[in-house]
Coordinates of C-alpha atoms in Angstrom, one line a residue:
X1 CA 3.0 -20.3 -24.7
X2 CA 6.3 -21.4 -24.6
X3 CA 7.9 -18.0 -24.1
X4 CA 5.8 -17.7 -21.3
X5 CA 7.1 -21.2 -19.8
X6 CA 10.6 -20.3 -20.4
X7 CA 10.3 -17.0 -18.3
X8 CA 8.6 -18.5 -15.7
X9 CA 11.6 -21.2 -15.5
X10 CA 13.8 -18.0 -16.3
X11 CA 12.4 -16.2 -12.9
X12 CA 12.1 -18.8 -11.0
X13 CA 15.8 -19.8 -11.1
X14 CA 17.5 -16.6 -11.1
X15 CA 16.2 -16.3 -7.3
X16 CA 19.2 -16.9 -4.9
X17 CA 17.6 -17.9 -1.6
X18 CA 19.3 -17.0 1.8
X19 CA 21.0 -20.1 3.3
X20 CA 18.1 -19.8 6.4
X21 CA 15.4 -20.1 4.5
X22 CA 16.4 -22.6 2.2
X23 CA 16.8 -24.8 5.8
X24 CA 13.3 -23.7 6.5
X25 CA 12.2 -24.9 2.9
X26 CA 13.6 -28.4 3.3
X27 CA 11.9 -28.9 6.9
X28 CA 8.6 -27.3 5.6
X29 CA 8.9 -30.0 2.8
X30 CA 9.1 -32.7 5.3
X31 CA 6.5 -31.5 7.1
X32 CA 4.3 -31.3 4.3
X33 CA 3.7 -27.8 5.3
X34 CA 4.4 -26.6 1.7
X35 CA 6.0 -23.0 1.2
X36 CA 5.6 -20.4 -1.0
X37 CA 8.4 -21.0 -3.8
X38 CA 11.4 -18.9 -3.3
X39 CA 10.4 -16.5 -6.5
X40 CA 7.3 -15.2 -4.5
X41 CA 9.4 -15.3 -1.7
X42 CA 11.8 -13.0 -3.4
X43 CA 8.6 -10.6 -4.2
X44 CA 6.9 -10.3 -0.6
X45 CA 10.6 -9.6 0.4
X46 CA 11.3 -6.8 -2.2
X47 CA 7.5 -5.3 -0.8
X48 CA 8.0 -5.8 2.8
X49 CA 11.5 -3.7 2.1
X50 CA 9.1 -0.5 -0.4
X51 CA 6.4 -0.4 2.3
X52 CA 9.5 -0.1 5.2
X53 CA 7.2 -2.3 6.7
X54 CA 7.5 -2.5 11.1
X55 CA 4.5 -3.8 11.8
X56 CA 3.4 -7.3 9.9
X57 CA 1.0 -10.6 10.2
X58 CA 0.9 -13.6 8.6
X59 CA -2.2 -15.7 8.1
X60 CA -1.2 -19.1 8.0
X61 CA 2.9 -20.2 9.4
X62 CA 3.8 -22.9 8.0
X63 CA 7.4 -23.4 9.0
X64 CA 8.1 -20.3 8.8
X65 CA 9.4 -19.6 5.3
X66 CA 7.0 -16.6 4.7
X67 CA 7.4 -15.0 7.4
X68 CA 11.5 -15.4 6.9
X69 CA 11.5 -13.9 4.0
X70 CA 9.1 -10.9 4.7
X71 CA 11.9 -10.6 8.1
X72 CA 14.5 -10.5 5.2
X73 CA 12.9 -7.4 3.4
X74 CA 12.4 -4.9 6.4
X75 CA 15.1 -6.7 9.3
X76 CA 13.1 -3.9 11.7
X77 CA 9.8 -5.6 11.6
X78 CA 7.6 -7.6 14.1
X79 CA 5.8 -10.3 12.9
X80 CA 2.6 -11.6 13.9
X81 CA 1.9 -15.1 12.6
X82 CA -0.9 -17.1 13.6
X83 CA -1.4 -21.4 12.2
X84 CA -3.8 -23.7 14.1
X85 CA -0.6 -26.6 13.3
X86 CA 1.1 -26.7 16.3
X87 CA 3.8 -28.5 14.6
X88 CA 4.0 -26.1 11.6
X89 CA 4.4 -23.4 14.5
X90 CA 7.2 -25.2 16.2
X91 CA 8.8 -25.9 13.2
X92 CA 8.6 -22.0 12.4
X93 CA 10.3 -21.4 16.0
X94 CA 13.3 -23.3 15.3
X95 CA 13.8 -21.9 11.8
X96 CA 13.6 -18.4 13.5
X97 CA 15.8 -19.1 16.0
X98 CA 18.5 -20.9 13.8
X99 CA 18.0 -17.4 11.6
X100 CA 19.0 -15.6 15.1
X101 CA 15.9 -13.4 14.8
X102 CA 15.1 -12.0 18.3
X103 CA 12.2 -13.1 20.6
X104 CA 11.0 -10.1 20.4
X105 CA 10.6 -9.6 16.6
X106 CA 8.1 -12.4 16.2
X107 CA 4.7 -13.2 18.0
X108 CA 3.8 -17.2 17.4
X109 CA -0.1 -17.6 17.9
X110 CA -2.0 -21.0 17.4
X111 CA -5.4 -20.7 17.0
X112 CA -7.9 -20.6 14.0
X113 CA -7.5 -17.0 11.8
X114 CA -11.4 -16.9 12.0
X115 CA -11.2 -16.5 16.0
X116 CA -8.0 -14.2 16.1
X117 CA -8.1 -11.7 13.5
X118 CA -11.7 -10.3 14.7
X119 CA -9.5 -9.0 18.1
X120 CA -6.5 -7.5 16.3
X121 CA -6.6 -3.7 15.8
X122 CA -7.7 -2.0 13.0
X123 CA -5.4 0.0 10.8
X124 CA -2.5 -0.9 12.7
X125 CA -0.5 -3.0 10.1
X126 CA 2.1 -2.0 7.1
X127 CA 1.9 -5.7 5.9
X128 CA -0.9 -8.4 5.9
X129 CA -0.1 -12.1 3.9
X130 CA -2.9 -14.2 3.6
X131 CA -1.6 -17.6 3.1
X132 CA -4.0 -20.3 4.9
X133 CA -7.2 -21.9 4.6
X134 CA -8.1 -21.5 0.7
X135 CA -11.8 -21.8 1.4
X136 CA -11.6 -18.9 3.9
X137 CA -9.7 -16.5 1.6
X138 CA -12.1 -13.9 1.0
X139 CA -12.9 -13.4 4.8
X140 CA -9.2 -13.5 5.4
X141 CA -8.6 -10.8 3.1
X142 CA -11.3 -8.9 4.4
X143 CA -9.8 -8.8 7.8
X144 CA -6.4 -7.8 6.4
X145 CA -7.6 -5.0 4.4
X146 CA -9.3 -4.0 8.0
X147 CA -6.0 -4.5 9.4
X148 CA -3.7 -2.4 7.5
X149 CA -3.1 1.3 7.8
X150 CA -4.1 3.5 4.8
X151 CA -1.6 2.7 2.1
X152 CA -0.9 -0.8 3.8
X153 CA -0.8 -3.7 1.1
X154 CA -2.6 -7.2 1.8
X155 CA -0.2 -10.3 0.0
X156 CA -2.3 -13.4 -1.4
X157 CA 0.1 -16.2 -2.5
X158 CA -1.1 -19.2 -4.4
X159 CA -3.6 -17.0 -5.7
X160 CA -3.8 -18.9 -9.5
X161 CA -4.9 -22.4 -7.6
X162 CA -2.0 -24.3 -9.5
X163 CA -3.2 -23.0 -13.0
X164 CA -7.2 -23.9 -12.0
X165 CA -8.1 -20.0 -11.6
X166 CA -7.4 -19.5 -15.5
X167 CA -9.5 -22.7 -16.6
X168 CA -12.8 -20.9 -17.1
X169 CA -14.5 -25.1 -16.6
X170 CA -13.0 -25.1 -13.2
X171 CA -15.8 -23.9 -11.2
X172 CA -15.2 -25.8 -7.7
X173 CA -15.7 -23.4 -4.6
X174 CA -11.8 -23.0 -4.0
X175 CA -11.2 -21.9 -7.6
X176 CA -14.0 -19.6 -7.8
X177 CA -12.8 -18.0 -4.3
X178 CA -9.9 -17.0 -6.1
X179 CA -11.2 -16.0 -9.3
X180 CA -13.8 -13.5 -7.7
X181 CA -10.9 -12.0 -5.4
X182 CA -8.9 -11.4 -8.0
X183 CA -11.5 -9.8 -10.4
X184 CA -13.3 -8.0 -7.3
X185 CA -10.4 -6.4 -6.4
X186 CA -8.9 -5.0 -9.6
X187 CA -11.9 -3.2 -10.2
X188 CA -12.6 -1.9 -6.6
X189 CA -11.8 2.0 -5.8
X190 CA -10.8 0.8 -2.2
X191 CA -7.3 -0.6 -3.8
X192 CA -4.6 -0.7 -6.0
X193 CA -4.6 -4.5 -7.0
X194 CA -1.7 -6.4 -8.9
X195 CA -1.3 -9.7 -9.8
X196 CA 2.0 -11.6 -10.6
X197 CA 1.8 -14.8 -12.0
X198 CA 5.5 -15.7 -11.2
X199 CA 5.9 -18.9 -9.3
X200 CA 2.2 -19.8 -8.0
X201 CA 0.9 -16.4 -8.4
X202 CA 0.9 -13.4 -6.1
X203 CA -2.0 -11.0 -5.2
X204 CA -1.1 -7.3 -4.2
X205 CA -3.7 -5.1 -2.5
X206 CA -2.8 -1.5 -1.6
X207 CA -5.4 0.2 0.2
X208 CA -6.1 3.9 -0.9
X209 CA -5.7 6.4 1.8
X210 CA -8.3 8.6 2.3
X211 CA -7.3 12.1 0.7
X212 CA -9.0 14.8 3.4
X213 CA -6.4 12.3 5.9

């Protein structure tokens, strides 16, 4: 166990995070709009940049520190991120603007997930991060696997519940979202499914393109 600790400290300070999004960090943390930590920022980076990603949404803003770092991994993207915090989205605006990201490269919508990913179009996404909500996960990840093209990838951060998810007595209705997500989805044919436990855990869905396509 203590190897285990020691690479987790390892990985999680080896990260160097640009000077931008360490900003964002600090305003998200006085916000209290808590960001993913910069070693799964790192990762959603390093896929955003493999899938050549130019088409991207974000479930759940915070102050912007996702959706930063995804911007980092493919510079060409559009980002579509939707929070029902108005603050969190102004917050987001300013840290996107201080990064001198153009206008044009990111769409800010407030509203609840539930009520705006039903009129999004299908299979028109490289990228979807799920990221808000913990008791709507399942439906949120529905929608993003709807979302992306074939051979698209759906992110879930925070996916180990703080350590809960591996506690087989934790059997509240947050934990056991997660748990069945993660076990549904590694054994579905519809997806290649990874899980990283670096930082507070990352989910990776790939969707499997259809092979007559």
């Amino acid at each position: 166990m203590a190897g285990y600790d020691a690479n987790d400290r390892f990985a999680a300070e080896s990260v160097v995070e640009p000077d931008h999004i360490s900003r964002a960090r600090a305003h998200a943390l006085e916000l209290g709009a808590a960001p993913v930590s910069a070693a799964v920022g790192a990762q959603i980076a390093v896929l955003s940049a493999a899938s050549a990603a130019l088409n991207i949404v974000e479930i759940g803003t915070g102050a912007g520190v996702s959706g930063l770092w995804l911007l980092h991994g493919s510079p060409r993207a559009t980002l579509t991120t939707i929070d029902n915090e108005p603050e969190h989205l102004g917050a987001a605006r300013q840290a996107f603007a201080d990064a001198r990201i153009p206008p044009a490269r990111a769409r800010f919508i407030t509203g609840r997930a539930a009520d705006v990913l039903p009129r999004m179009n299908e299979a028109s996404y490289d990228i979807v991060l799920v990221d808000a909500d913990p008791e709507g996960v399942i439906e949120y990840v529905e929608h993003g696997l709807r979302l992306v093209r074939p051979g698209g990838t759906v992110l879930v951060p925070r996916v180990l519940g703080g350590g809960a998810v591996a506690d087989p007595v934790r059997r509240d209705p947050q934990t056991t979202a997660y748990r069945s997500l993660i076990l549904e989805t590694q054994s579905s044919p519809a997806v290649i499914g990874a899980l990283s436990i670096v930082g507070e855990g990352l989910l990776q869905l790939t969707t499997i393109p259809d092979p007559r396509d």
